């Protein structure tokens, strides 16, 4: 399975370097010299790009790929999603730590077993992560991903148990 590890923000300089917004906890591994990433372009097509160099710059990663040699080619990649394989991820040693792709698709239920919906994605904010849940009856629900509200995550059983504070399920 592939997961988003970055998004091309813009071209940088005249030699094909790209400014990338990183969306991975391990950019040093994902963007290591020689790493292959799948580029999903805005038109839906994909191609493989091989990292030739990467460096930090003003909160972004500047990446040069072997296949991108000019600014014009770099400009054509603006908005491209960079995907990496989940097979490349090291196992987590912490039982309370999860990769986003492990949570996406899990059933969300209350302590009493009442089904609320399914985890659509994880929204990463400045304060904390939020589970974006597709509700059973339609619509979305944002659930703060904190132990007080999400006491149980059982990836093997395919479920997340929530104990929401009053009013959380009423919000639309």
PDB file of N, CA and C in Angstrom, residues 86-150:
ATOM      1  N   UNK A  86       4.117   1.422   2.318  1.00  0.00           N
ATOM      2  CA  UNK A  86       4.035   1.116   3.748  1.00  0.00           C
ATOM      3  C   UNK A  86       4.962  -0.041   4.109  1.00  0.00           C
ATOM      4  N   UNK A  87       5.377  -0.818   3.124  1.00  0.00           N
ATOM      5  CA  UNK A  87       6.303  -1.927   3.375  1.00  0.00           C
ATOM      6  C   UNK A  87       7.666  -1.421   3.845  1.00  0.00           C
ATOM      7  N   UNK A  88       7.978  -0.156   3.527  1.00  0.00           N
ATOM      8  CA  UNK A  88       9.263   0.426   3.899  1.00  0.00           C
ATOM      9  C   UNK A  88       9.284   0.973   5.324  1.00  0.00           C
ATOM     10  N   UNK A  89       8.129   1.009   5.986  1.00  0.00           N
ATOM     11  CA  UNK A  89       8.046   1.597   7.318  1.00  0.00           C
ATOM     12  C   UNK A  89       8.539   0.621   8.374  1.00  0.00           C
ATOM     13  N   UNK A  90       9.327   1.121   9.325  1.00  0.00           N
ATOM     14  CA  UNK A  90       9.747   0.243  10.412  1.00  0.00           C
ATOM     15  C   UNK A  90       8.573  -0.028  11.346  1.00  0.00           C
ATOM     16  N   UNK A  91       8.560  -1.174  12.011  1.00  0.00           N
ATOM     17  CA  UNK A  91       7.460  -1.435  12.949  1.00  0.00           C
ATOM     18  C   UNK A  91       7.540  -0.461  14.120  1.00  0.00           C
ATOM     19  N   UNK A  92       6.377  -0.116  14.666  1.00  0.00           N
ATOM     20  CA  UNK A  92       6.364   0.767  15.834  1.00  0.00           C
ATOM     21  C   UNK A  92       6.506  -0.085  17.082  1.00  0.00           C
ATOM     22  N   UNK A  93       7.371   0.337  17.978  1.00  0.00           N
ATOM     23  CA  UNK A  93       7.589  -0.404  19.217  1.00  0.00           C
ATOM     24  C   UNK A  93       6.606   0.025  20.301  1.00  0.00           C
ATOM     25  N   UNK A  94       6.031   1.206  20.149  1.00  0.00           N
ATOM     26  CA  UNK A  94       5.100   1.758  21.126  1.00  0.00           C
ATOM     27  C   UNK A  94       3.683   1.285  20.807  1.00  0.00           C
ATOM     28  N   UNK A  95       3.010   0.591  21.743  1.00  0.00           N
ATOM     29  CA  UNK A  95       1.656   0.100  21.467  1.00  0.00           C
ATOM     30  C   UNK A  95       0.626   1.223  21.296  1.00  0.00           C
ATOM     31  N   UNK A  96       0.976   2.445  21.682  1.00  0.00           N
ATOM     32  CA  UNK A  96       0.063   3.576  21.539  1.00  0.00           C
ATOM     33  C   UNK A  96       0.429   4.452  20.345  1.00  0.00           C
ATOM     34  N   UNK A  97       1.266   3.964  19.459  1.00  0.00           N
ATOM     35  CA  UNK A  97       1.677   4.717  18.281  1.00  0.00           C
ATOM     36  C   UNK A  97       1.218   3.966  17.037  1.00  0.00           C
ATOM     37  N   UNK A  98       0.622   4.727  16.102  1.00  0.00           N
ATOM     38  CA  UNK A  98       0.071   4.104  14.904  1.00  0.00           C
ATOM     39  C   UNK A  98       0.424   4.931  13.685  1.00  0.00           C
ATOM     40  N   UNK A  99       0.563   4.264  12.557  1.00  0.00           N
ATOM     41  CA  UNK A  99       0.671   4.953  11.280  1.00  0.00           C
ATOM     42  C   UNK A  99      -0.744   5.279  10.814  1.00  0.00           C
ATOM     43  N   UNK A 100      -0.887   6.391  10.099  1.00  0.00           N
ATOM     44  CA  UNK A 100      -2.204   6.810   9.613  1.00  0.00           C
ATOM     45  C   UNK A 100      -2.908   5.695   8.853  1.00  0.00           C
ATOM     46  N   UNK A 101      -2.184   5.025   7.966  1.00  0.00           N
ATOM     47  CA  UNK A 101      -2.814   3.996   7.129  1.00  0.00           C
ATOM     48  C   UNK A 101      -3.349   2.822   7.949  1.00  0.00           C
ATOM     49  N   UNK A 102      -2.810   2.616   9.158  1.00  0.00           N
ATOM     50  CA  UNK A 102      -3.309   1.541  10.019  1.00  0.00           C
ATOM     51  C   UNK A 102      -4.684   1.881  10.595  1.00  0.00           C
ATOM     52  N   UNK A 103      -4.964   3.179  10.762  1.00  0.00           N
ATOM     53  CA  UNK A 103      -6.220   3.624  11.364  1.00  0.00           C
ATOM     54  C   UNK A 103      -7.324   3.826  10.330  1.00  0.00           C
ATOM     55  N   UNK A 104      -6.929   4.209   9.113  1.00  0.00           N
ATOM     56  CA  UNK A 104      -7.915   4.481   8.066  1.00  0.00           C
ATOM     57  C   UNK A 104      -8.684   3.207   7.730  1.00  0.00           C
ATOM     58  N   UNK A 105     -10.017   3.316   7.774  1.00  0.00           N
ATOM     59  CA  UNK A 105     -10.871   2.169   7.478  1.00  0.00           C
ATOM     60  C   UNK A 105     -11.358   1.410   8.704  1.00  0.00           C
ATOM     61  N   UNK A 106     -10.811   1.732   9.895  1.00  0.00           N
ATOM     62  CA  UNK A 106     -11.266   1.050  11.099  1.00  0.00           C
ATOM     63  C   UNK A 106     -12.682   1.492  11.468  1.00  0.00           C
ATOM     64  N   UNK A 107     -13.459   0.565  12.020  1.00  0.00           N
ATOM     65  CA  UNK A 107     -14.808   0.862  12.497  1.00  0.00           C
ATOM     66  C   UNK A 107     -14.680   1.656  13.794  1.00  0.00           C
ATOM     67  N   UNK A 108     -15.508   2.690  13.939  1.00  0.00           N
ATOM     68  CA  UNK A 108     -15.543   3.492  15.160  1.00  0.00           C
ATOM     69  C   UNK A 108     -16.828   3.148  15.899  1.00  0.00           C
ATOM     70  N   UNK A 109     -16.671   2.767  17.175  1.00  0.00           N
ATOM     71  CA  UNK A 109     -17.854   2.426  17.959  1.00  0.00           C
ATOM     72  C   UNK A 109     -17.750   3.005  19.360  1.00  0.00           C
ATOM     73  N   UNK A 110     -18.898   3.099  20.007  1.00  0.00           N
ATOM     74  CA  UNK A 110     -18.977   3.594  21.380  1.00  0.00           C
ATOM     75  C   UNK A 110     -18.573   2.482  22.344  1.00  0.00           C
ATOM     76  N   UNK A 111     -18.429   2.827  23.628  1.00  0.00           N
ATOM     77  CA  UNK A 111     -18.081   1.832  24.646  1.00  0.00           C
ATOM     78  C   UNK A 111     -19.084   0.690  24.684  1.00  0.00           C
ATOM     79  N   UNK A 112     -20.378   0.997  24.400  1.00  0.00           N
ATOM     80  CA  UNK A 112     -21.415  -0.026  24.442  1.00  0.00           C
ATOM     81  C   UNK A 112     -21.536  -0.827  23.139  1.00  0.00           C
ATOM     82  N   UNK A 113     -20.638  -0.566  22.172  1.00  0.00           N
ATOM     83  CA  UNK A 113     -20.643  -1.299  20.914  1.00  0.00           C
ATOM     84  C   UNK A 113     -21.458  -0.661  19.799  1.00  0.00           C
ATOM     85  N   UNK A 114     -22.137   0.465  20.079  1.00  0.00           N
ATOM     86  CA  UNK A 114     -22.910   1.158  19.051  1.00  0.00           C
ATOM     87  C   UNK A 114     -21.957   1.694  17.981  1.00  0.00           C
ATOM     88  N   UNK A 115     -22.214   1.340  16.728  1.00  0.00           N
ATOM     89  CA  UNK A 115     -21.350   1.773  15.635  1.00  0.00           C
ATOM     90  C   UNK A 115     -21.611   3.240  15.314  1.00  0.00           C
ATOM     91  N   UNK A 116     -20.538   4.020  15.234  1.00  0.00           N
ATOM     92  CA  UNK A 116     -20.608   5.450  14.929  1.00  0.00           C
ATOM     93  C   UNK A 116     -20.275   5.690  13.462  1.00  0.00           C
ATOM     94  N   UNK A 117     -19.292   4.957  12.938  1.00  0.00           N
ATOM     95  CA  UNK A 117     -18.876   5.147  11.554  1.00  0.00           C
ATOM     96  C   UNK A 117     -17.553   4.465  11.276  1.00  0.00           C
ATOM     97  N   UNK A 118     -16.800   5.048  10.336  1.00  0.00           N
ATOM     98  CA  UNK A 118     -15.524   4.489   9.901  1.00  0.00           C
ATOM     99  C   UNK A 118     -14.491   5.604   9.798  1.00  0.00           C
ATOM    100  N   UNK A 119     -13.262   5.324  10.227  1.00  0.00           N
ATOM    101  CA  UNK A 119     -12.198   6.317  10.128  1.00  0.00           C
ATOM    102  C   UNK A 119     -11.875   6.550   8.652  1.00  0.00           C
ATOM    103  N   UNK A 120     -12.047   7.789   8.207  1.00  0.00           N
ATOM    104  CA  UNK A 120     -11.752   8.165   6.829  1.00  0.00           C
ATOM    105  C   UNK A 120     -10.277   8.534   6.677  1.00  0.00           C
ATOM    106  N   UNK A 121      -9.789   9.356   7.616  1.00  0.00           N
ATOM    107  CA  UNK A 121      -8.397   9.802   7.571  1.00  0.00           C
ATOM    108  C   UNK A 121      -8.022  10.402   8.912  1.00  0.00           C
ATOM    109  N   UNK A 122      -6.759  10.766   9.044  1.00  0.00           N
ATOM    110  CA  UNK A 122      -6.263  11.434  10.235  1.00  0.00           C
ATOM    111  C   UNK A 122      -5.890  12.853   9.824  1.00  0.00           C
ATOM    112  N   UNK A 123      -6.457  13.832  10.544  1.00  0.00           N
ATOM    113  CA  UNK A 123      -6.124  15.240  10.284  1.00  0.00           C
ATOM    114  C   UNK A 123      -5.075  15.650  11.309  1.00  0.00           C
ATOM    115  N   UNK A 124      -3.931  16.113  10.818  1.00  0.00           N
ATOM    116  CA  UNK A 124      -2.841  16.526  11.702  1.00  0.00           C
ATOM    117  C   UNK A 124      -2.906  18.035  11.877  1.00  0.00           C
ATOM    118  N   UNK A 125      -3.187  18.466  13.099  1.00  0.00           N
ATOM    119  CA  UNK A 125      -3.277  19.889  13.393  1.00  0.00           C
ATOM    120  C   UNK A 125      -2.161  20.320  14.316  1.00  0.00           C
ATOM    121  N   UNK A 126      -2.143  21.606  14.609  1.00  0.00           N
ATOM    122  CA  UNK A 126      -1.102  22.144  15.479  1.00  0.00           C
ATOM    123  C   UNK A 126      -1.232  21.612  16.902  1.00  0.00           C
ATOM    124  N   UNK A 127      -2.471  21.442  17.372  1.00  0.00           N
ATOM    125  CA  UNK A 127      -2.692  21.012  18.747  1.00  0.00           C
ATOM    126  C   UNK A 127      -2.648  19.505  18.924  1.00  0.00           C
ATOM    127  N   UNK A 128      -3.307  18.787  18.032  1.00  0.00           N
ATOM    128  CA  UNK A 128      -3.391  17.331  18.162  1.00  0.00           C
ATOM    129  C   UNK A 128      -3.931  16.736  16.866  1.00  0.00           C
ATOM    130  N   UNK A 129      -3.922  15.430  16.817  1.00  0.00           N
ATOM    131  CA  UNK A 129      -4.497  14.732  15.670  1.00  0.00           C
ATOM    132  C   UNK A 129      -5.985  14.565  15.891  1.00  0.00           C
ATOM    133  N   UNK A 130      -6.716  14.528  14.768  1.00  0.00           N
ATOM    134  CA  UNK A 130      -8.158  14.292  14.801  1.00  0.00           C
ATOM    135  C   UNK A 130      -8.473  13.099  13.913  1.00  0.00           C
ATOM    136  N   UNK A 131      -9.359  12.226  14.390  1.00  0.00           N
ATOM    137  CA  UNK A 131      -9.881  11.169  13.541  1.00  0.00           C
ATOM    138  C   UNK A 131     -11.021  11.790  12.737  1.00  0.00           C
ATOM    139  N   UNK A 132     -10.941  11.715  11.427  1.00  0.00           N
ATOM    140  CA  UNK A 132     -12.041  12.158  10.578  1.00  0.00           C
ATOM    141  C   UNK A 132     -12.874  10.907  10.317  1.00  0.00           C
ATOM    142  N   UNK A 133     -14.113  10.923  10.824  1.00  0.00           N
ATOM    143  CA  UNK A 133     -14.962   9.741  10.792  1.00  0.00           C
ATOM    144  C   UNK A 133     -16.133   9.961   9.838  1.00  0.00           C
ATOM    145  N   UNK A 134     -16.310   9.034   8.898  1.00  0.00           N
ATOM    146  CA  UNK A 134     -17.522   9.024   8.073  1.00  0.00           C
ATOM    147  C   UNK A 134     -18.613   8.411   8.940  1.00  0.00           C
ATOM    148  N   UNK A 135     -19.638   9.225   9.249  1.00  0.00           N
ATOM    149  CA  UNK A 135     -20.710   8.770  10.142  1.00  0.00           C
ATOM    150  C   UNK A 135     -21.620   7.768   9.446  1.00  0.00           C
ATOM    151  N   UNK A 136     -22.221   6.905  10.242  1.00  0.00           N
ATOM    152  CA  UNK A 136     -23.159   5.897   9.743  1.00  0.00           C
ATOM    153  C   UNK A 136     -24.296   6.523   8.946  1.00  0.00           C
ATOM    154  N   UNK A 137     -24.892   7.588   9.451  1.00  0.00           N
ATOM    155  CA  UNK A 137     -26.044   8.211   8.801  1.00  0.00           C
ATOM    156  C   UNK A 137     -25.665   9.266   7.784  1.00  0.00           C
ATOM    157  N   UNK A 138     -24.382   9.395   7.483  1.00  0.00           N
ATOM    158  CA  UNK A 138     -23.907  10.412   6.552  1.00  0.00           C
ATOM    159  C   UNK A 138     -23.228  11.550   7.290  1.00  0.00           C
ATOM    160  N   UNK A 139     -22.384  12.249   6.600  1.00  0.00           N
ATOM    161  CA  UNK A 139     -21.642  13.365   7.190  1.00  0.00           C
ATOM    162  C   UNK A 139     -20.359  12.895   7.846  1.00  0.00           C
ATOM    163  N   UNK A 140     -19.615  13.872   8.337  1.00  0.00           N
ATOM    164  CA  UNK A 140     -18.336  13.586   8.982  1.00  0.00           C
ATOM    165  C   UNK A 140     -18.351  14.051  10.431  1.00  0.00           C
ATOM    166  N   UNK A 141     -17.516  13.412  11.219  1.00  0.00           N
ATOM    167  CA  UNK A 141     -17.354  13.736  12.622  1.00  0.00           C
ATOM    168  C   UNK A 141     -15.860  13.846  12.884  1.00  0.00           C
ATOM    169  N   UNK A 142     -15.447  14.885  13.601  1.00  0.00           N
ATOM    170  CA  UNK A 142     -14.049  15.038  13.992  1.00  0.00           C
ATOM    171  C   UNK A 142     -13.908  14.635  15.451  1.00  0.00           C
ATOM    172  N   UNK A 143     -13.042  13.655  15.699  1.00  0.00           N
ATOM    173  CA  UNK A 143     -12.850  13.132  17.057  1.00  0.00           C
ATOM    174  C   UNK A 143     -11.394  13.381  17.462  1.00  0.00           C
ATOM    175  N   UNK A 144     -11.174  14.171  18.526  1.00  0.00           N
ATOM    176  CA  UNK A 144      -9.795  14.356  19.001  1.00  0.00           C
ATOM    177  C   UNK A 144      -9.169  13.009  19.343  1.00  0.00           C
ATOM    178  N   UNK A 145      -7.994  12.760  18.803  1.00  0.00           N
ATOM    179  CA  UNK A 145      -7.329  11.474  19.003  1.00  0.00           C
ATOM    180  C   UNK A 145      -6.478  11.538  20.264  1.00  0.00           C
ATOM    181  N   UNK A 146      -7.179  11.529  21.407  1.00  0.00           N
ATOM    182  CA  UNK A 146      -6.538  11.544  22.715  1.00  0.00           C
ATOM    183  C   UNK A 146      -7.111  10.390  23.532  1.00  0.00           C
ATOM    184  N   UNK A 147      -6.323   9.877  24.471  1.00  0.00           N
ATOM    185  CA  UNK A 147      -6.709   8.686  25.236  1.00  0.00           C
ATOM    186  C   UNK A 147      -8.035   8.857  25.980  1.00  0.00           C
ATOM    187  N   UNK A 148      -8.330  10.078  26.473  1.00  0.00           N
ATOM    188  CA  UNK A 148      -9.562  10.294  27.224  1.00  0.00           C
ATOM    189  C   UNK A 148     -10.795  10.055  26.349  1.00  0.00           C
ATOM    190  N   UNK A 149     -10.685  10.328  25.058  1.00  0.00           N
ATOM    191  CA  UNK A 149     -11.822  10.179  24.145  1.00  0.00           C
ATOM    192  C   UNK A 149     -11.717   8.894  23.324  1.00  0.00           C
ATOM    193  N   UNK A 150     -10.503   8.464  23.039  1.00  0.00           N
ATOM    194  CA  UNK A 150     -10.278   7.235  22.271  1.00  0.00           C
ATOM    195  C   UNK A 150      -9.463   6.280  23.158  1.00  0.00           C
TER     196      UNK A 150
END
